[in-house]
């Protein structure tokens, strides 16, 4: 049973560039959430996708956008990169219809460095 | 915004000792989850406790939840060097599906 997978593992970009990160959810899960974790901090919620639509969004600018595909996999896109976007980007998957909420399972993350 | 706040922020113990970490949060919740993270890698889910539960066990882990005090504790018994990691509590703020994390607590277990 494959867990949550993310690609790439590491990425180096320069300011102003655009980046796309990818996530495949755990088998059987239909909901994908994205989090940003700055060094020494806890993860911060970016947004969540279910049925190919953005359902909830955290306090992140429009430069952060996403997409969910029919197979439930997801992409996170960040435009006009800033130095402050350097972080570990985590994808989490869960089952939407679980009663009273359910565990979110996280992938290994993508380490993005913006120079 | 961070809702959960872990306490202490860092803890160093000897192998075999117990480790207790506390988490406080601000709003009503449906559940609270604890995660472990090794060296800036992905988060590993440890345990979920629902708002109508007061205590839950999983192996060497014991979690308590006091909704009246908006606090939770995670106890790791008979710690091992492999337990060295950062630990985070996360809540479903106001019952929403997004998780709100604290800043984490760094546990060091010395062999």
Short mmCIF file of C-alpha atoms in Angstrom, two decimals:
data_model
loop_
_atom_site.label_atom_id
_atom_site.label_comp_id
_atom_site.label_asym_id
_atom_site.label_seq_id
_atom_site.Cartn_x
_atom_site.Cartn_y
_atom_site.Cartn_z
CA UNK A 1 0.00 0.00 0.00
CA UNK A 2 1.82 3.09 -1.25
CA UNK A 3 1.81 6.05 1.05
CA UNK A 4 1.84 9.68 0.00
CA UNK A 5 4.52 10.44 -2.55
CA UNK A 6 5.92 13.79 -3.59
CA UNK A 7 8.24 14.96 -6.32
CA UNK A 8 10.79 16.29 -6.68
CA UNK A 9 12.65 15.79 -3.40
CA UNK A 10 14.70 18.95 -3.71
CA UNK A 11 14.47 21.96 -5.97
CA UNK A 12 16.54 25.09 -6.41
CA UNK A 13 15.07 28.11 -8.16
CA UNK A 14 15.88 31.79 -8.50
CA UNK A 15 13.71 34.73 -7.56
CA UNK A 16 10.94 35.45 -10.04
CA UNK A 17 10.79 31.94 -11.41
CA UNK A 18 7.85 29.58 -11.23
CA UNK A 19 7.76 26.11 -9.70
CA UNK A 20 5.43 23.10 -9.79
CA UNK A 21 5.40 20.47 -7.07
CA UNK A 22 3.58 17.18 -7.35
CA UNK A 23 1.80 14.86 -4.94
CA UNK A 24 0.13 11.46 -5.16
CA UNK A 25 -2.17 10.65 -2.25
CA UNK A 26 -2.30 7.47 -0.25
CA UNK A 27 -4.30 4.73 -1.91
CA UNK A 28 -8.00 5.17 -1.17
CA UNK A 29 -7.73 8.84 -0.23
CA UNK A 30 -9.53 11.53 -2.20
CA UNK A 31 -8.48 14.76 -0.51
CA UNK A 32 -5.14 16.49 -0.77
CA UNK A 33 -3.89 19.34 1.39
CA UNK A 34 -0.70 21.35 0.97
CA UNK A 35 1.38 22.84 3.76
CA UNK A 36 4.43 25.08 3.88
CA UNK A 37 6.96 24.55 6.64
CA UNK A 38 9.61 27.18 7.17
CA UNK A 39 12.75 26.22 9.03
CA UNK A 40 12.11 25.83 12.75
CA UNK A 41 8.36 26.32 12.40
CA UNK A 42 5.30 24.11 12.26
CA UNK A 43 3.57 23.50 8.92
CA UNK A 44 1.21 26.20 7.68
CA UNK A 45 -1.91 25.26 5.72
CA UNK A 46 -1.90 26.50 2.11
CA UNK A 47 -5.02 24.94 0.62
CA UNK A 48 -7.02 21.76 0.22
CA UNK A 49 -8.40 20.05 -2.87
CA UNK A 50 -11.34 17.68 -3.14
CA UNK A 51 -13.26 16.67 -6.27
CA UNK A 52 -10.78 18.73 -8.30
CA UNK A 53 -11.76 21.95 -6.58
CA UNK A 54 -10.06 24.13 -4.00
CA UNK A 55 -12.18 23.73 -0.84
CA UNK A 56 -10.29 25.69 1.78
CA UNK A 57 -7.45 28.15 1.63
CA UNK A 58 -5.03 29.46 4.20
CA UNK A 59 -3.45 32.88 4.37
CA UNK A 60 -1.33 32.62 1.24
CA UNK A 61 -1.24 34.99 -1.75
CA UNK A 62 -2.63 34.19 -5.18
CA UNK A 63 0.89 33.36 -6.34
CA UNK A 64 0.15 29.99 -4.78
CA UNK A 65 -2.24 27.93 -6.85
CA UNK A 66 -3.04 24.29 -7.25
CA UNK A 67 -4.80 21.64 -9.16
CA UNK A 68 -6.25 18.21 -8.51
CA UNK A 69 -6.57 15.60 -11.21
CA UNK A 70 -9.26 12.93 -11.64
CA UNK A 71 -6.92 10.32 -10.14
CA UNK A 72 -6.74 12.53 -6.98
CA UNK A 73 -3.12 13.51 -7.48
CA UNK A 74 -2.34 17.17 -7.08
CA UNK A 75 0.04 19.93 -8.08
CA UNK A 76 1.12 23.04 -6.23
CA UNK A 77 2.27 25.95 -8.35
CA UNK A 78 4.08 28.99 -7.05
CA UNK A 79 4.66 31.96 -9.35
CA UNK A 80 7.07 34.88 -9.02
CA UNK A 81 9.15 33.13 -6.38
CA UNK A 82 10.44 35.14 -3.44
CA UNK A 83 13.31 34.31 -1.13
CA UNK A 84 10.73 33.81 1.61
CA UNK A 85 9.15 30.94 -0.31
CA UNK A 86 12.12 28.78 0.60
CA UNK A 87 10.65 26.02 2.73
CA UNK A 88 9.67 22.38 2.95
CA UNK A 89 6.40 21.84 1.11
CA UNK A 90 4.34 19.01 2.47
CA UNK A 91 1.42 17.24 0.91
CA UNK A 92 -1.12 15.42 3.06
CA UNK A 93 -3.91 13.12 2.00
CA UNK A 94 -7.08 12.08 3.76
CA UNK A 95 -10.53 10.66 3.15
CA UNK A 96 -13.07 13.43 2.86
CA UNK A 97 -16.09 11.54 4.04
CA UNK A 98 -14.57 10.28 7.27
CA UNK A 99 -16.84 11.12 10.16
CA UNK A 100 -15.53 13.72 12.61
CA UNK A 101 -12.35 14.09 10.65
CA UNK A 102 -9.63 11.56 10.12
CA UNK A 103 -5.89 11.24 10.08
CA UNK A 104 -4.00 13.19 7.46
CA UNK A 105 -1.03 11.29 6.12
CA UNK A 106 1.95 13.30 4.97
CA UNK A 107 4.45 12.76 2.22
CA UNK A 108 8.21 13.22 2.62
CA UNK A 109 8.05 16.78 1.33
CA UNK A 110 9.78 18.83 -1.32
CA UNK A 111 12.59 21.09 -0.14
CA UNK A 112 12.44 24.31 -2.19
CA UNK A 113 15.34 26.73 -2.08
CA UNK A 114 14.95 30.13 -3.72
CA UNK A 115 18.18 31.98 -4.46
CA UNK B 1 -1.64 31.42 12.58
CA UNK B 2 -0.49 28.71 14.94
CA UNK B 3 -3.10 27.38 17.28
CA UNK B 4 -1.32 24.60 19.08
CA UNK B 5 1.63 25.46 21.27
CA UNK B 6 3.84 22.66 22.49
CA UNK B 7 5.56 22.84 25.84
CA UNK B 8 8.43 22.48 26.53
CA UNK B 9 10.03 23.59 23.27
CA UNK B 10 12.96 21.25 23.82
CA UNK B 11 13.54 18.25 26.03
CA UNK B 12 16.61 16.10 26.54
CA UNK B 13 16.34 12.78 28.39
CA UNK B 14 18.16 9.48 28.79
CA UNK B 15 17.10 6.32 27.05
CA UNK B 16 14.54 4.43 29.10
CA UNK B 17 13.06 7.53 30.69
CA UNK B 18 9.58 8.80 29.95
CA UNK B 19 8.99 11.96 27.93
CA UNK B 20 5.95 14.16 28.36
CA UNK B 21 5.04 17.02 26.08
CA UNK B 22 2.07 19.30 26.35
CA UNK B 23 -0.02 21.12 23.80
CA UNK B 24 -2.45 23.99 24.30
CA UNK B 25 -4.88 25.28 21.71
CA UNK B 26 -7.34 28.13 21.41
CA UNK B 27 -10.57 27.20 19.65
CA UNK B 28 -13.04 24.33 19.79
CA UNK B 29 -11.93 21.19 18.00
CA UNK B 30 -13.26 17.89 16.71
CA UNK B 31 -9.95 16.13 17.08
CA UNK B 32 -6.30 16.62 17.91
CA UNK B 33 -3.44 14.79 16.27
CA UNK B 34 0.20 14.27 17.20
CA UNK B 35 2.93 13.96 14.58
CA UNK B 36 6.66 13.21 14.64
CA UNK B 37 9.19 14.69 12.25
CA UNK B 38 12.76 13.51 11.83
CA UNK B 39 15.35 16.04 10.66
CA UNK B 40 13.06 18.21 8.55
CA UNK B 41 11.57 15.31 6.66
CA UNK B 42 7.92 14.30 6.28
CA UNK B 43 5.54 14.13 9.21
CA UNK B 44 4.67 10.73 10.64
CA UNK B 45 1.20 10.42 12.11
CA UNK B 46 1.33 9.10 15.68
CA UNK B 47 -2.16 9.25 17.11
CA UNK B 48 -5.51 11.00 16.79
CA UNK B 49 -7.78 11.71 19.73
CA UNK B 50 -11.33 12.93 19.23
CA UNK B 51 -13.02 15.61 21.31
CA UNK B 52 -15.25 13.05 23.03
CA UNK B 53 -12.26 10.98 24.15
CA UNK B 54 -10.16 11.69 27.22
CA UNK B 55 -7.32 9.24 26.83
CA UNK B 56 -5.90 7.03 24.13
CA UNK B 57 -3.04 4.56 23.94
CA UNK B 58 -0.95 3.29 21.08
CA UNK B 59 2.04 1.15 21.91
CA UNK B 60 4.38 3.28 24.04
CA UNK B 61 2.30 6.39 23.43
CA UNK B 62 -0.37 7.75 25.72
CA UNK B 63 -2.36 10.83 24.79
CA UNK B 64 -4.78 12.74 26.97
CA UNK B 65 -7.18 15.47 26.01
CA UNK B 66 -8.83 18.01 28.29
CA UNK B 67 -11.25 20.07 26.22
CA UNK B 68 -12.21 22.24 29.21
CA UNK B 69 -8.60 23.39 29.49
CA UNK B 70 -7.98 23.19 25.73
CA UNK B 71 -4.91 21.10 26.31
CA UNK B 72 -3.43 17.73 25.43
CA UNK B 73 -0.41 15.77 26.53
CA UNK B 74 1.67 13.13 24.81
CA UNK B 75 3.57 10.65 26.95
CA UNK B 76 6.24 8.44 25.43
CA UNK B 77 7.22 5.67 27.82
CA UNK B 78 10.55 3.84 27.91
CA UNK B 79 12.06 6.21 25.35
CA UNK B 80 14.60 5.06 22.78
CA UNK B 81 17.27 6.93 20.87
CA UNK B 82 15.11 6.44 17.77
CA UNK B 83 12.43 8.64 19.39
CA UNK B 84 14.73 11.63 18.88
CA UNK B 85 12.68 13.94 16.66
CA UNK B 86 10.46 16.98 16.65
CA UNK B 87 6.90 16.45 17.82
CA UNK B 88 3.92 18.52 16.73
CA UNK B 89 0.34 18.71 17.84
CA UNK B 90 -2.25 19.70 15.27
CA UNK B 91 -5.89 20.60 15.65
CA UNK B 92 -8.77 20.88 13.20
CA UNK B 93 -9.39 24.51 14.10
CA UNK B 94 -13.09 25.00 14.75
CA UNK B 95 -13.84 21.65 13.19
CA UNK B 96 -12.54 22.62 9.76
CA UNK B 97 -10.53 20.15 7.74
CA UNK B 98 -7.32 22.14 7.74
CA UNK B 99 -4.80 21.27 10.40
CA UNK B 100 -3.30 24.01 12.54
CA UNK B 101 0.11 23.11 13.94
CA UNK B 102 2.15 24.35 16.82
CA UNK B 103 5.82 25.22 16.46
CA UNK B 104 6.84 21.81 17.67
CA UNK B 105 8.94 20.35 20.44
CA UNK B 106 12.39 18.92 19.91
CA UNK B 107 13.00 15.72 21.86
CA UNK B 108 16.49 14.34 22.23
CA UNK B 109 16.90 10.86 23.71
CA UNK B 110 20.49 10.18 24.69
CA UNK B 111 21.70 6.56 24.53
#
